[in-house]
């Protein structure tokens, strides 16, 4: 079965530090990739998505992610985090076979200290 | 934000009682989903619907049933709630099921089964 791995379960950073959250998936075919964010007490919101084309994807709030097919990875980055980025981040994959369900990683909880 | 509401937003119930959660959308999207969110597991798909009266199971469907009698409403029922069903439940909607399936999430329902 397809799976998504987020190896960093908890990350603590100071404001202005750079962020990189890892995401790896296990499927050799065509995939579409997403990063969702969940701020404390809120629902999931889409940060960015990759469907095709330029593997470097820019999303909202200064986030970007790079799709590296050879590494089955879609890591999320931000050059300088803010306290307001404190949230839980989920990587998700759609595999393009059958009914294309969204498969989520287990999430990374980010705490940014002021 | 997508027009998705969930009710109730919070519920405490006792083991063995039936519980129904409601998801209502105003977007006229064809596809609707129920997920549960648990620490260390991310979001897992319970059931989904691809049209009125058309539903199918997700990866954690045991103990849950769903119904969709109208495009805008998707109900999740726990026939006899158990403590293992204590969780946060999210509804999601999407216009398509294909490779460009972008899902929008509701605010969630926090369910506690005592």
Short mmCIF file of C-alpha atoms in Angstrom, two decimals:
data_model
loop_
_atom_site.label_atom_id
_atom_site.label_comp_id
_atom_site.label_asym_id
_atom_site.label_seq_id
_atom_site.Cartn_x
_atom_site.Cartn_y
_atom_site.Cartn_z
CA UNK A 1 0.00 0.00 0.00
CA UNK A 2 1.07 3.53 -0.64
CA UNK A 3 2.43 5.38 2.36
CA UNK A 4 3.75 8.76 3.30
CA UNK A 5 6.51 9.24 5.86
CA UNK A 6 7.21 12.36 7.83
CA UNK A 7 10.27 11.61 9.89
CA UNK A 8 10.27 14.77 11.99
CA UNK A 9 7.44 14.44 14.47
CA UNK A 10 8.27 17.52 16.51
CA UNK A 11 10.41 20.49 15.49
CA UNK A 12 11.28 23.46 17.66
CA UNK A 13 12.79 26.56 16.09
CA UNK A 14 13.46 30.13 17.02
CA UNK A 15 11.99 32.94 14.96
CA UNK A 16 14.00 33.72 11.82
CA UNK A 17 15.46 30.22 11.66
CA UNK A 18 15.16 28.28 8.44
CA UNK A 19 12.76 25.37 8.19
CA UNK A 20 12.86 22.12 6.28
CA UNK A 21 10.33 19.37 6.93
CA UNK A 22 10.87 16.01 5.30
CA UNK A 23 8.27 14.04 3.37
CA UNK A 24 8.85 10.76 1.56
CA UNK A 25 6.32 8.59 -0.21
CA UNK A 26 6.39 5.01 -1.34
CA UNK A 27 5.03 4.73 -4.85
CA UNK A 28 6.88 4.48 -8.12
CA UNK A 29 4.24 5.85 -10.46
CA UNK A 30 2.82 9.28 -11.05
CA UNK A 31 1.86 11.12 -7.90
CA UNK A 32 0.39 14.45 -6.97
CA UNK A 33 1.64 15.96 -3.74
CA UNK A 34 0.29 18.35 -1.14
CA UNK A 35 1.27 20.07 2.05
CA UNK A 36 -1.50 21.02 4.45
CA UNK A 37 -1.19 23.10 7.60
CA UNK A 38 -3.34 22.95 10.71
CA UNK A 39 -3.05 25.93 13.06
CA UNK A 40 -3.99 25.29 16.68
CA UNK A 41 -7.71 24.64 16.99
CA UNK A 42 -8.35 25.06 13.29
CA UNK A 43 -9.07 22.89 10.28
CA UNK A 44 -6.59 21.85 7.64
CA UNK A 45 -5.67 24.39 4.99
CA UNK A 46 -3.78 23.80 1.78
CA UNK A 47 -0.27 25.31 1.79
CA UNK A 48 0.85 24.18 -1.64
CA UNK A 49 0.48 21.44 -4.21
CA UNK A 50 2.45 19.80 -6.99
CA UNK A 51 0.74 18.32 -10.00
CA UNK A 52 3.31 18.64 -12.78
CA UNK A 53 5.88 21.02 -14.27
CA UNK A 54 8.43 22.94 -12.23
CA UNK A 55 9.39 20.71 -9.30
CA UNK A 56 9.92 23.75 -7.09
CA UNK A 57 6.49 24.81 -5.92
CA UNK A 58 5.71 28.04 -4.12
CA UNK A 59 2.79 28.24 -1.74
CA UNK A 60 1.19 30.68 0.62
CA UNK A 61 2.92 32.48 3.49
CA UNK A 62 6.42 32.11 2.01
CA UNK A 63 6.47 28.32 1.98
CA UNK A 64 7.90 26.29 -0.86
CA UNK A 65 8.48 22.62 -1.56
CA UNK A 66 10.67 20.70 -3.94
CA UNK A 67 9.62 17.50 -5.64
CA UNK A 68 12.59 15.20 -6.17
CA UNK A 69 11.31 12.20 -8.06
CA UNK A 70 14.51 10.17 -7.73
CA UNK A 71 14.34 10.48 -3.94
CA UNK A 72 10.54 10.09 -3.67
CA UNK A 73 10.59 13.27 -1.62
CA UNK A 74 8.59 16.48 -1.32
CA UNK A 75 10.24 18.49 1.43
CA UNK A 76 8.71 21.69 2.73
CA UNK A 77 10.91 24.74 3.28
CA UNK A 78 10.72 28.27 4.55
CA UNK A 79 13.79 30.50 4.79
CA UNK A 80 12.71 32.38 7.92
CA UNK A 81 9.95 31.17 10.21
CA UNK A 82 7.69 33.32 12.32
CA UNK A 83 5.94 32.65 15.60
CA UNK A 84 2.67 32.49 13.63
CA UNK A 85 3.97 29.43 11.74
CA UNK A 86 3.47 27.34 14.87
CA UNK A 87 1.20 24.59 13.61
CA UNK A 88 1.05 20.98 12.53
CA UNK A 89 2.09 20.24 8.97
CA UNK A 90 0.86 17.29 6.94
CA UNK A 91 2.25 15.94 3.71
CA UNK A 92 -0.23 14.08 1.50
CA UNK A 93 -0.09 12.12 -1.72
CA UNK A 94 -2.57 11.16 -4.39
CA UNK A 95 -1.60 8.12 -6.39
CA UNK A 96 -2.98 8.17 -9.90
CA UNK A 97 -4.57 4.75 -9.99
CA UNK A 98 -8.15 3.80 -9.36
CA UNK A 99 -10.15 6.14 -7.15
CA UNK A 100 -7.53 8.64 -6.21
CA UNK A 101 -7.65 8.92 -2.46
CA UNK A 102 -5.52 11.29 -0.47
CA UNK A 103 -2.99 9.51 1.78
CA UNK A 104 -1.63 11.58 4.65
CA UNK A 105 1.60 11.42 6.57
CA UNK A 106 1.48 11.40 10.36
CA UNK A 107 2.25 15.08 10.63
CA UNK A 108 5.02 17.29 12.02
CA UNK A 109 4.28 19.57 14.91
CA UNK A 110 6.27 22.81 14.60
CA UNK A 111 6.78 25.15 17.52
CA UNK A 112 8.36 28.51 16.82
CA UNK A 113 9.56 30.38 19.85
CA UNK A 114 9.58 34.17 19.74
CA UNK B 1 -12.94 29.28 3.06
CA UNK B 2 -14.99 26.54 1.48
CA UNK B 3 -18.55 26.42 2.75
CA UNK B 4 -18.31 23.37 4.97
CA UNK B 5 -19.89 23.08 8.38
CA UNK B 6 -19.84 20.20 10.81
CA UNK B 7 -22.20 19.53 13.66
CA UNK B 8 -21.86 19.10 16.50
CA UNK B 9 -18.45 20.63 17.02
CA UNK B 10 -17.97 18.88 20.33
CA UNK B 11 -19.67 15.82 21.75
CA UNK B 12 -19.20 13.65 24.79
CA UNK B 13 -21.03 10.34 24.82
CA UNK B 14 -20.96 7.01 26.57
CA UNK B 15 -19.79 3.66 25.30
CA UNK B 16 -22.50 1.77 23.47
CA UNK B 17 -24.57 4.76 22.42
CA UNK B 18 -25.18 5.65 18.77
CA UNK B 19 -23.71 8.90 17.50
CA UNK B 20 -24.29 10.75 14.24
CA UNK B 21 -22.06 13.49 12.94
CA UNK B 22 -23.19 15.76 10.15
CA UNK B 23 -21.24 17.44 7.40
CA UNK B 24 -22.96 20.09 5.33
CA UNK B 25 -21.53 21.84 2.26
CA UNK B 26 -22.75 24.74 0.19
CA UNK B 27 -20.26 24.26 -2.67
CA UNK B 28 -22.22 21.61 -4.58
CA UNK B 29 -19.10 19.44 -4.72
CA UNK B 30 -19.68 15.86 -5.79
CA UNK B 31 -17.18 14.15 -3.52
CA UNK B 32 -17.28 14.11 0.27
CA UNK B 33 -15.03 12.38 2.78
CA UNK B 34 -14.88 11.56 6.47
CA UNK B 35 -11.50 11.36 8.19
CA UNK B 36 -10.43 10.81 11.73
CA UNK B 37 -7.36 12.48 13.18
CA UNK B 38 -5.38 10.82 15.96
CA UNK B 39 -1.94 11.65 17.36
CA UNK B 40 0.76 9.72 15.57
CA UNK B 41 -1.58 8.65 12.77
CA UNK B 42 -2.28 11.83 10.88
CA UNK B 43 -5.60 11.74 9.05
CA UNK B 44 -7.12 8.43 8.05
CA UNK B 45 -10.00 8.01 5.66
CA UNK B 46 -13.12 6.41 7.13
CA UNK B 47 -15.62 6.57 4.27
CA UNK B 48 -16.16 8.64 1.19
CA UNK B 49 -18.97 9.46 -1.18
CA UNK B 50 -18.86 9.99 -4.92
CA UNK B 51 -22.47 11.04 -5.29
CA UNK B 52 -25.90 10.89 -3.73
CA UNK B 53 -26.40 7.40 -2.31
CA UNK B 54 -22.94 6.37 -3.57
CA UNK B 55 -20.46 5.63 -0.82
CA UNK B 56 -17.45 3.42 -0.23
CA UNK B 57 -15.15 2.39 2.57
CA UNK B 58 -11.84 3.93 3.47
CA UNK B 59 -8.98 2.41 5.42
CA UNK B 60 -10.59 2.58 8.90
CA UNK B 61 -14.28 1.94 8.24
CA UNK B 62 -15.00 -0.71 10.90
CA UNK B 63 -17.62 0.51 13.35
CA UNK B 64 -18.75 3.37 11.12
CA UNK B 65 -21.49 3.80 8.55
CA UNK B 66 -22.36 6.73 6.31
CA UNK B 67 -25.27 8.03 4.34
CA UNK B 68 -25.71 10.68 1.70
CA UNK B 69 -29.29 11.41 0.72
CA UNK B 70 -28.58 14.90 -0.62
CA UNK B 71 -25.58 16.42 -2.35
CA UNK B 72 -24.98 18.81 0.50
CA UNK B 73 -25.14 16.42 3.46
CA UNK B 74 -22.89 13.52 4.43
CA UNK B 75 -23.64 11.78 7.71
CA UNK B 76 -21.26 9.62 9.71
CA UNK B 77 -22.79 7.22 12.22
CA UNK B 78 -21.14 5.30 14.98
CA UNK B 79 -23.66 2.54 15.61
CA UNK B 80 -22.34 1.74 19.07
CA UNK B 81 -19.60 4.09 20.15
CA UNK B 82 -16.43 2.70 21.72
CA UNK B 83 -13.59 4.46 23.52
CA UNK B 84 -11.30 3.75 20.56
CA UNK B 85 -13.50 6.06 18.50
CA UNK B 86 -12.56 9.04 20.63
CA UNK B 87 -11.02 11.29 18.03
CA UNK B 88 -11.34 14.45 16.00
CA UNK B 89 -13.44 13.91 12.90
CA UNK B 90 -12.99 15.99 9.78
CA UNK B 91 -15.21 16.19 6.77
CA UNK B 92 -13.73 17.16 3.41
CA UNK B 93 -15.09 17.91 -0.03
CA UNK B 94 -13.69 17.98 -3.54
CA UNK B 95 -14.98 18.73 -7.01
CA UNK B 96 -13.19 15.85 -8.67
CA UNK B 97 -11.74 12.52 -7.78
CA UNK B 98 -8.99 12.64 -10.30
CA UNK B 99 -5.35 13.52 -10.23
CA UNK B 100 -6.20 17.12 -9.44
CA UNK B 101 -8.27 16.24 -6.43
CA UNK B 102 -7.86 19.16 -4.06
CA UNK B 103 -9.79 18.63 -0.88
CA UNK B 104 -11.20 21.30 1.39
CA UNK B 105 -11.73 20.54 5.05
CA UNK B 106 -14.39 21.40 7.56
CA UNK B 107 -13.72 22.69 11.10
CA UNK B 108 -13.83 19.26 12.73
CA UNK B 109 -15.86 17.55 15.45
CA UNK B 110 -14.18 16.52 18.67
CA UNK B 111 -15.81 13.33 19.93
CA UNK B 112 -15.11 11.84 23.34
CA UNK B 113 -16.46 8.40 24.19
CA UNK B 114 -16.39 7.64 27.90
#
